[in-house]
mmCIF file of C-alpha atoms and ligand atoms in Angstrom:
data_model
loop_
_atom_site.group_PDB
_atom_site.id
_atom_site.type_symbol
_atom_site.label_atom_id
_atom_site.label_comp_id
_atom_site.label_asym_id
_atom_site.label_seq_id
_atom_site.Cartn_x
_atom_site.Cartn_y
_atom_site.Cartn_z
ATOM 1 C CA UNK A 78 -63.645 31.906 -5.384
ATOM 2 C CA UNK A 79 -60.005 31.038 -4.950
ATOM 3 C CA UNK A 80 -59.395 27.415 -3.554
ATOM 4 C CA UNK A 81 -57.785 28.189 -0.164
ATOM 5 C CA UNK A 82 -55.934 25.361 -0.552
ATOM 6 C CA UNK A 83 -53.780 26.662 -3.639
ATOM 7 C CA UNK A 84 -52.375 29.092 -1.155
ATOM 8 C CA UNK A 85 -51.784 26.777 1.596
ATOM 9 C CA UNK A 86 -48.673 25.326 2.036
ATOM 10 C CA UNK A 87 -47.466 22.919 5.134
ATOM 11 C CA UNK A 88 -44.338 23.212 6.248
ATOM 12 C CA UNK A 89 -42.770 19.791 6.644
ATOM 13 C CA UNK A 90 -40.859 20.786 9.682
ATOM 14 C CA UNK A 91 -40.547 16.891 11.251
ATOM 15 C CA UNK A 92 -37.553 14.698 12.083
ATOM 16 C CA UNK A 93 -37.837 11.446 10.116
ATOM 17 C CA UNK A 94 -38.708 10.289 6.650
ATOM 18 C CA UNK A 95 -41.959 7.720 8.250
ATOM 19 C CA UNK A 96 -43.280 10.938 10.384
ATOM 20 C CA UNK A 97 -43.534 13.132 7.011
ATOM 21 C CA UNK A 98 -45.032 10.309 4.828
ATOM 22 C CA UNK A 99 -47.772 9.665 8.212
ATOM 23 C CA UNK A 100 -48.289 13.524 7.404
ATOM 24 C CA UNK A 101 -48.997 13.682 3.979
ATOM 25 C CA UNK A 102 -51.145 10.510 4.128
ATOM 26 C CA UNK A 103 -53.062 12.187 6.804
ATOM 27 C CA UNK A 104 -53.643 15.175 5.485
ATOM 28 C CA UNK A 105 -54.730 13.415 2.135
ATOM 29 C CA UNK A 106 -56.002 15.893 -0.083
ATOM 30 C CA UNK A 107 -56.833 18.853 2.276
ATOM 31 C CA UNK A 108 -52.987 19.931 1.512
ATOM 32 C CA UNK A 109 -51.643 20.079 -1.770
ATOM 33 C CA UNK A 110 -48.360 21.984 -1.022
ATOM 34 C CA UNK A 111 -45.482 21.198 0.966
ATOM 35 C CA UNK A 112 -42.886 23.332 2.285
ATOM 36 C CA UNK A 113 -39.492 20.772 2.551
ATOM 37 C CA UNK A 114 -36.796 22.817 5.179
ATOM 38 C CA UNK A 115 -33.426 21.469 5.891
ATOM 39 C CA UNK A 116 -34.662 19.571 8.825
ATOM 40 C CA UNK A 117 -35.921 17.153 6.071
ATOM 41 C CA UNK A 118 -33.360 18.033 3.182
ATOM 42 C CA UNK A 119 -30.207 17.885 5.397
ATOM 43 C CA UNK A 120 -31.500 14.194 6.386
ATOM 44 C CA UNK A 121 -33.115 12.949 2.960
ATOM 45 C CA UNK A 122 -32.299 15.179 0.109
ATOM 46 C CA UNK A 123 -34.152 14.866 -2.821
ATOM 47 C CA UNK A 124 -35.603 11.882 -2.115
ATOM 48 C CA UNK A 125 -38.350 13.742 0.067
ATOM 49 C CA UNK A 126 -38.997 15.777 -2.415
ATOM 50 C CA UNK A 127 -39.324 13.034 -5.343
ATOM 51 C CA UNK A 128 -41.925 11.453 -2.492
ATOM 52 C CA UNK A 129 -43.792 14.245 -2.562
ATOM 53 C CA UNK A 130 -44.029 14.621 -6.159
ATOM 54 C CA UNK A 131 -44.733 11.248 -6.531
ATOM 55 C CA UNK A 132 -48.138 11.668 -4.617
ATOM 56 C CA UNK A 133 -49.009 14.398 -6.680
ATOM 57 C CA UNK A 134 -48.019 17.340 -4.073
ATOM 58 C CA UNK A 135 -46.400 20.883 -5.145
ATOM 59 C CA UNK A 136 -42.560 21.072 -3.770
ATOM 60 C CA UNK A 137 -41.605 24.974 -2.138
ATOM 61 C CA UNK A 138 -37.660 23.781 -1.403
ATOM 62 C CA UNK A 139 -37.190 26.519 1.200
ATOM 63 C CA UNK A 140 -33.124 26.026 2.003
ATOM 64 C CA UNK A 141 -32.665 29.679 2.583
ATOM 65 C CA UNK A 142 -29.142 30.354 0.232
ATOM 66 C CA UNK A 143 -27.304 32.775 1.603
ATOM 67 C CA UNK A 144 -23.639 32.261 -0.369
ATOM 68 C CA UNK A 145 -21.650 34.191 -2.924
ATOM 69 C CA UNK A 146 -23.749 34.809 -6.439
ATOM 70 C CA UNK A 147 -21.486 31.402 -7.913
ATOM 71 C CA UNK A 148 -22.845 29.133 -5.371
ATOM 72 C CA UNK A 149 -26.237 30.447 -5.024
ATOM 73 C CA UNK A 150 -26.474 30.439 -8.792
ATOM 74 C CA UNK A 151 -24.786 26.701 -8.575
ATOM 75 C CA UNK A 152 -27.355 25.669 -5.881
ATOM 76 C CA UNK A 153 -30.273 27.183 -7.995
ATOM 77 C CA UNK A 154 -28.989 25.224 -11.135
ATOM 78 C CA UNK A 155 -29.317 22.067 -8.931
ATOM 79 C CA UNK A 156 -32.999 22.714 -7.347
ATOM 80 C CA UNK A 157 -34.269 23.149 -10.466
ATOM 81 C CA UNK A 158 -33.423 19.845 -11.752
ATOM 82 C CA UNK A 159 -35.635 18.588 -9.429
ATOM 83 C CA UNK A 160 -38.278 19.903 -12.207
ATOM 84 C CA UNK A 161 -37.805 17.046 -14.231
ATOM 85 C CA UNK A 162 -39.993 14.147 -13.928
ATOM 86 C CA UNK A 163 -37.984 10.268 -13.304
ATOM 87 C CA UNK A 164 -37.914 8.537 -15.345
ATOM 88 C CA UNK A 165 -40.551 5.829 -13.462
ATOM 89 C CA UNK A 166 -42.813 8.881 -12.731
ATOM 90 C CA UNK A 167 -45.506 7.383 -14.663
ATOM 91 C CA UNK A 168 -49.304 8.551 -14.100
ATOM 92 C CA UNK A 169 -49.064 12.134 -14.827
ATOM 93 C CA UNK A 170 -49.480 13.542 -11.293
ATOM 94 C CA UNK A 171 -46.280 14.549 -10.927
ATOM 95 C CA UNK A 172 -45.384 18.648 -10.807
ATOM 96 C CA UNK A 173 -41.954 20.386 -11.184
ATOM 97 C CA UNK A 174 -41.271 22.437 -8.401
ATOM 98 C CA UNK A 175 -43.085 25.646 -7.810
ATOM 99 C CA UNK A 176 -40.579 27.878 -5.778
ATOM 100 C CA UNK A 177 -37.535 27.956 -3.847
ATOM 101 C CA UNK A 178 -36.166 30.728 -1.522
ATOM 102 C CA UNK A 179 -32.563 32.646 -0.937
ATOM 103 C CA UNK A 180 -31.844 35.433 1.150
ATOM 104 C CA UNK A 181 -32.275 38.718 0.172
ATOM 105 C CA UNK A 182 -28.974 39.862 2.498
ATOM 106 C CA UNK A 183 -27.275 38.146 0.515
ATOM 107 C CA UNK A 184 -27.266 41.136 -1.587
ATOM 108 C CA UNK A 185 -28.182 42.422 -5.527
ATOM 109 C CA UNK A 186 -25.557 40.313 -7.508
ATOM 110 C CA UNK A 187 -26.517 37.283 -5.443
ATOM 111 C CA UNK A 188 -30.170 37.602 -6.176
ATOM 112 C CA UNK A 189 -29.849 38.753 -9.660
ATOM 113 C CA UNK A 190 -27.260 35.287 -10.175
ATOM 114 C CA UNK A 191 -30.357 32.872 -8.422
ATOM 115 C CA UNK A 192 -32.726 34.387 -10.972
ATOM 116 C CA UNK A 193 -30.819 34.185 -13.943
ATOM 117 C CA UNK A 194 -29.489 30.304 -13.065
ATOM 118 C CA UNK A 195 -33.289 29.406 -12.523
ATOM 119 C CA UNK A 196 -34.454 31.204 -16.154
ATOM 120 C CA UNK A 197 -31.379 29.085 -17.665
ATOM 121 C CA UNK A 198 -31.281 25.773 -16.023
ATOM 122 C CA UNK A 199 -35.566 25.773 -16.728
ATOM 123 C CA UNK A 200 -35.345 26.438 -20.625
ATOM 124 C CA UNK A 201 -32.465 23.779 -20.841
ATOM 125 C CA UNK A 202 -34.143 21.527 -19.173
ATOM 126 C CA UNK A 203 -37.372 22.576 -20.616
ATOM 127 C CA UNK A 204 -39.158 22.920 -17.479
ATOM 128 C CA UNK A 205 -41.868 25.633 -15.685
ATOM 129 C CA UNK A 206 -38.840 27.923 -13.606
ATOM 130 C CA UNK A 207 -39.693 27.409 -10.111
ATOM 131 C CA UNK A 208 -40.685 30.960 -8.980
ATOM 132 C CA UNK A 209 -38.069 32.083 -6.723
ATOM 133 C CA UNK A 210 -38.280 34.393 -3.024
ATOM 134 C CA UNK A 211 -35.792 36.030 -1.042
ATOM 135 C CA UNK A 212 -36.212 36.369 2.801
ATOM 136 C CA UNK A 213 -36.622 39.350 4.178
ATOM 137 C CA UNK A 214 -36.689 39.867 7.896
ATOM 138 C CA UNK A 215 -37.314 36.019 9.951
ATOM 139 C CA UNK A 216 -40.759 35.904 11.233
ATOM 140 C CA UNK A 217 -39.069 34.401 14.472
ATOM 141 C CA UNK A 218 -37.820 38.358 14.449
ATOM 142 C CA UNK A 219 -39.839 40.812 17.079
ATOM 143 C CA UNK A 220 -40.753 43.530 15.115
ATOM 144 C CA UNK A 221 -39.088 47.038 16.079
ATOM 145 C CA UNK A 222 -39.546 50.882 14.280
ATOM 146 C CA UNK A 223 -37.383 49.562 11.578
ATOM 147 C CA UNK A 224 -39.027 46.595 10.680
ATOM 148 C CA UNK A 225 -41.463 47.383 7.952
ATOM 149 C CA UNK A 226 -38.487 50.170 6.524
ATOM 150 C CA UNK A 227 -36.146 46.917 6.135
ATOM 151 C CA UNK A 228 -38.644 44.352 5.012
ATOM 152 C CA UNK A 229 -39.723 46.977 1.994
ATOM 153 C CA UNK A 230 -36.150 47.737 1.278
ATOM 154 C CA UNK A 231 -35.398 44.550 0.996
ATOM 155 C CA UNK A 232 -38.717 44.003 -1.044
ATOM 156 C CA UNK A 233 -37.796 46.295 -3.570
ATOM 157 C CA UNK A 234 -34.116 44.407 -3.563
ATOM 158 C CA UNK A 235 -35.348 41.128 -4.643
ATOM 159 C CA UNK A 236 -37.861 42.911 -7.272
ATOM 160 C CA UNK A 237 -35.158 44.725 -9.052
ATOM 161 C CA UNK A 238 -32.699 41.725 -8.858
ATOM 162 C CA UNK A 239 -35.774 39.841 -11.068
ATOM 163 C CA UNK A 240 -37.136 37.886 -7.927
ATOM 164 C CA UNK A 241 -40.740 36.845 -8.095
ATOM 165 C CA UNK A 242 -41.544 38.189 -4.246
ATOM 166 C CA UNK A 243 -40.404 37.677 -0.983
ATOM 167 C CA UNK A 244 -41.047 35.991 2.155
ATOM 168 C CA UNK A 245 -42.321 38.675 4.779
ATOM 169 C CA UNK A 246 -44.623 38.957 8.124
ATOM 170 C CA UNK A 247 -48.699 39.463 7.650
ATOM 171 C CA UNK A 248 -47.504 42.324 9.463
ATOM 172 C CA UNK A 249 -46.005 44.152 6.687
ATOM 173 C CA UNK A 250 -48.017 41.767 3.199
ATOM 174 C CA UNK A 251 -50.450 44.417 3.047
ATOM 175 C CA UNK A 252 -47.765 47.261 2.774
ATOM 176 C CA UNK A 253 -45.490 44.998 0.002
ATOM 177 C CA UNK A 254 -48.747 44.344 -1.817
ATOM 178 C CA UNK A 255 -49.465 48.270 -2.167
ATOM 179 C CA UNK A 256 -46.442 49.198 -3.139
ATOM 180 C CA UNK A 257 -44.642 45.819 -5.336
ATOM 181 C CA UNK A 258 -47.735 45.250 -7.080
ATOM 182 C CA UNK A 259 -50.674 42.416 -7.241
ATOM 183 C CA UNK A 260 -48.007 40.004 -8.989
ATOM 184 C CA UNK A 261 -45.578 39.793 -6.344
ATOM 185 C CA UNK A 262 -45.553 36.782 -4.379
ATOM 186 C CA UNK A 263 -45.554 37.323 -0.879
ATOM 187 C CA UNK A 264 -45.276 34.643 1.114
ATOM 188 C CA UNK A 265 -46.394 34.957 4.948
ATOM 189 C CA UNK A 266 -45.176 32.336 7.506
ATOM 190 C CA UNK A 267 -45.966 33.312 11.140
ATOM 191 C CA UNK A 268 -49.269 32.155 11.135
ATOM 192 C CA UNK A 269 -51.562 30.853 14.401
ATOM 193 C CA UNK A 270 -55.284 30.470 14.895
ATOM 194 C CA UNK A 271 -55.991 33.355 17.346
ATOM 195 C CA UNK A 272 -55.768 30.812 20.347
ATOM 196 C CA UNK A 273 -52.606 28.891 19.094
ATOM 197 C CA UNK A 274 -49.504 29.040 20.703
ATOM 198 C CA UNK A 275 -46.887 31.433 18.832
ATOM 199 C CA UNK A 276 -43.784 29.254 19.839
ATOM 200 C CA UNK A 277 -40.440 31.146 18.810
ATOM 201 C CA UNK A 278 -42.379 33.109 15.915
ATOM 202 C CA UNK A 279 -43.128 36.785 16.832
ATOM 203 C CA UNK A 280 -44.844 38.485 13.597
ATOM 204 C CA UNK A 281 -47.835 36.817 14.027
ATOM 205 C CA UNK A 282 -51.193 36.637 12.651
ATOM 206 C CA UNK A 283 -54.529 34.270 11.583
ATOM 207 C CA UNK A 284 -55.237 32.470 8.743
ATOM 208 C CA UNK A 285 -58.222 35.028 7.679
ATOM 209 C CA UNK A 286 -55.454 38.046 8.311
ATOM 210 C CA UNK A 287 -53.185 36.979 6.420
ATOM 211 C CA UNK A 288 -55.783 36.770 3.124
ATOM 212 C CA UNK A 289 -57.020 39.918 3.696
ATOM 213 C CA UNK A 290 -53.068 41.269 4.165
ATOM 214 C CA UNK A 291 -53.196 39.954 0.447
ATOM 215 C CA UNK A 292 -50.670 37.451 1.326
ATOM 216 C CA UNK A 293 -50.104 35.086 -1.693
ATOM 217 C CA UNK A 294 -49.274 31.957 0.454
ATOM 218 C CA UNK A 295 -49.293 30.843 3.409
ATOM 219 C CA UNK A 296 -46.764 28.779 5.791
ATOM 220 C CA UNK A 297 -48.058 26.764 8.414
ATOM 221 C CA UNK A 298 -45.841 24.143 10.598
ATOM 222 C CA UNK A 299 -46.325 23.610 14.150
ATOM 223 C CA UNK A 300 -50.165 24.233 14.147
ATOM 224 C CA UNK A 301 -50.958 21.642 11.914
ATOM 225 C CA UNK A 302 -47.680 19.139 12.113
ATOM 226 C CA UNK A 303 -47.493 19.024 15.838
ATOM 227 C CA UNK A 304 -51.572 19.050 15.782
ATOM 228 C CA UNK A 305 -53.651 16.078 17.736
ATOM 229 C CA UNK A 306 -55.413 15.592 15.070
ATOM 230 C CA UNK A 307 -53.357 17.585 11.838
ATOM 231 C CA UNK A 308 -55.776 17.135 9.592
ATOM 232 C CA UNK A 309 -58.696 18.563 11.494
ATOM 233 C CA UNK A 310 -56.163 21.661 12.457
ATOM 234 C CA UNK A 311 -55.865 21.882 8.589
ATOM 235 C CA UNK A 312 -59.394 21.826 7.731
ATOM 236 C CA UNK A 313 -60.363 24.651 10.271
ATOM 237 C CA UNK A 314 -57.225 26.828 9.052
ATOM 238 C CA UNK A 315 -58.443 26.296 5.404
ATOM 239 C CA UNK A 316 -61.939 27.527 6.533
ATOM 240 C CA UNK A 317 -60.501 30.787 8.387
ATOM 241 C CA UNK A 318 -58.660 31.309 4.854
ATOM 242 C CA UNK A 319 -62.617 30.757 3.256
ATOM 243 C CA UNK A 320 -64.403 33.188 5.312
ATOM 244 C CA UNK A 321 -61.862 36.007 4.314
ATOM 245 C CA UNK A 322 -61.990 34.898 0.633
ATOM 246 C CA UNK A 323 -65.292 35.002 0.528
ATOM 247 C CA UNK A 324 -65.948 38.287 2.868
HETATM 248 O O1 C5P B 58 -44.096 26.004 12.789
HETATM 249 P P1 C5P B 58 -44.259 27.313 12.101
HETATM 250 O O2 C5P B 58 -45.651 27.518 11.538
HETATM 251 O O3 C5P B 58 -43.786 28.486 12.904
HETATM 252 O O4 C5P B 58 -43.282 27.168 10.832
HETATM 253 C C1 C5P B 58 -42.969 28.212 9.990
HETATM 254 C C2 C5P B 58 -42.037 27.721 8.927
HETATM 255 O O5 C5P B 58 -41.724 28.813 8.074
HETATM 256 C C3 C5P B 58 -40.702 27.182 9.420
HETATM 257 O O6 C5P B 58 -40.371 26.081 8.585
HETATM 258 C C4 C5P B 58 -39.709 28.287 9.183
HETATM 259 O O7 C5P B 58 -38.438 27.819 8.790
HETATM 260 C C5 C5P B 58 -40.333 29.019 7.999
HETATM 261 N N1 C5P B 58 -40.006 30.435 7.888
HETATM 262 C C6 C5P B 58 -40.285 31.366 8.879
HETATM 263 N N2 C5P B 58 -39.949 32.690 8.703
HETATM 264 C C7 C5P B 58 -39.370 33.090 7.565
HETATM 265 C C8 C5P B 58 -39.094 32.139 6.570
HETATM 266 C C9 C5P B 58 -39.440 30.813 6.755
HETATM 267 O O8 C5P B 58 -40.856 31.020 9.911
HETATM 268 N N3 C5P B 58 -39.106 34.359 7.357
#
């Protein structure tokens, strides 16, 4: 059986440096994958991320370009130069950075430029490329009629522009994963423990949906981050994400 925890990933949505680092210690090794936003990049750059590699933990650096193909490719050239190990990295545990996302409104060139900097910048710097997603429709977005039209549109977008997947609702994963294909990464945030409180996010669903949506990865924030007791909230997320694996 899969590990559920290869396809969780915590989204490190918190203010200050000392609140993420009490996160990751407290979630110890129930999380192996970290989602770092602007909240922390704007503040810390990539010295959150180096801390996070530095523990061992799998970076998805989800700064959401949205500029013309020069700068996105230019901004895509830079993430993945967070790939390379320091030179102090010492004991092995460190990992290059397994995916970063861009818009997909941003349009065909743009996407196409963000995939071509990442193949480059990764064989010069001999490095794994970081896979790379584009955003379809916000999860924060109600869904209408039009929603699942736009969100496969958009799909099919980032796969021709030589995207790996996209990020996308549970609402519409099982639709992307019939008709992009079992390689495409689909990425679902959006997701609440049927009694957990949505927030601003509208294209909701559990843990065990999203799995059996065939979502690739999951985003959580607010349900385990702003938990009591986060590691507890993680544990019982990772189990709803067992009980579909295994059913
Ligand atoms: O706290 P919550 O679980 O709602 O956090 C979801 C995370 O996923 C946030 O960091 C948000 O920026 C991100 N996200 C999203 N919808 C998208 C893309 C990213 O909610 N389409």
């Amino acid at each position: 059986m899969t590990d559920p925890r290869s396809k969780l990933i915590v989204a490190l949505d918190v203010s200050t440096y000392e609140e993420a680092r009490v996160i990751v210690e407290t979630l110890g090794d129930a999380v192996e994958i970290y989602k770092v936003g602007f909240q922390q990049f704007v503040a810390y750059g990539p010295f959150i991320v180096r801390y996070l590699q530095a523990q061992g933990k799998k970076v998805f650096l989800d700064l959401k370009f949205h500029d013309i193909p020069n700068t996105v490719a230019s901004g895509v050239t830079s993430a993945v130069g967070l790939s390379v190990a320091p030179h102090d990295a010492g004991t092995g545990k460190f990992a290059p950075l397994l995916m970063l996302t861009v818009h997909t409104q941003g349009g065909v060139e743009m996407m196409k430029a963000a995939a071509e900097a990442a193949k480059k910048r990764a064989a010069e710097l001999n490095v794994p490329r970081p896979l790379i997603v584009g955003v379809t429709v916000l999860t924060s977005d109600a869904a209408t009629d039009e929603t699942p039209k736009l969100v496969l549109a958009r799909a099919r977008m980032a796969k021709e522009s030589g995207l790996d997947g996209v990020v996308a609702s549970v609402q519409e994963a099982a639709m992307l994963r019939k008709e992009c294909g079992k390689d495409f990464v689909i990425v679902t945030p959006g997701i609440r423990m049927a009694d957990g409180a949505a927030g601003d996010q509208k294209r909701v669903d559990t843990p065990g949906g999203a799995i059996k949506n065939g979502s690739s990865f999951l985003v959580v924030g607010r349900p385990i981050v702003k938990a009591q007791d986060p590691r507890q909230a993680a544990l019982d997320i990772l189990a709803d994400m067992r009980r579909a694996l295994t059913s």
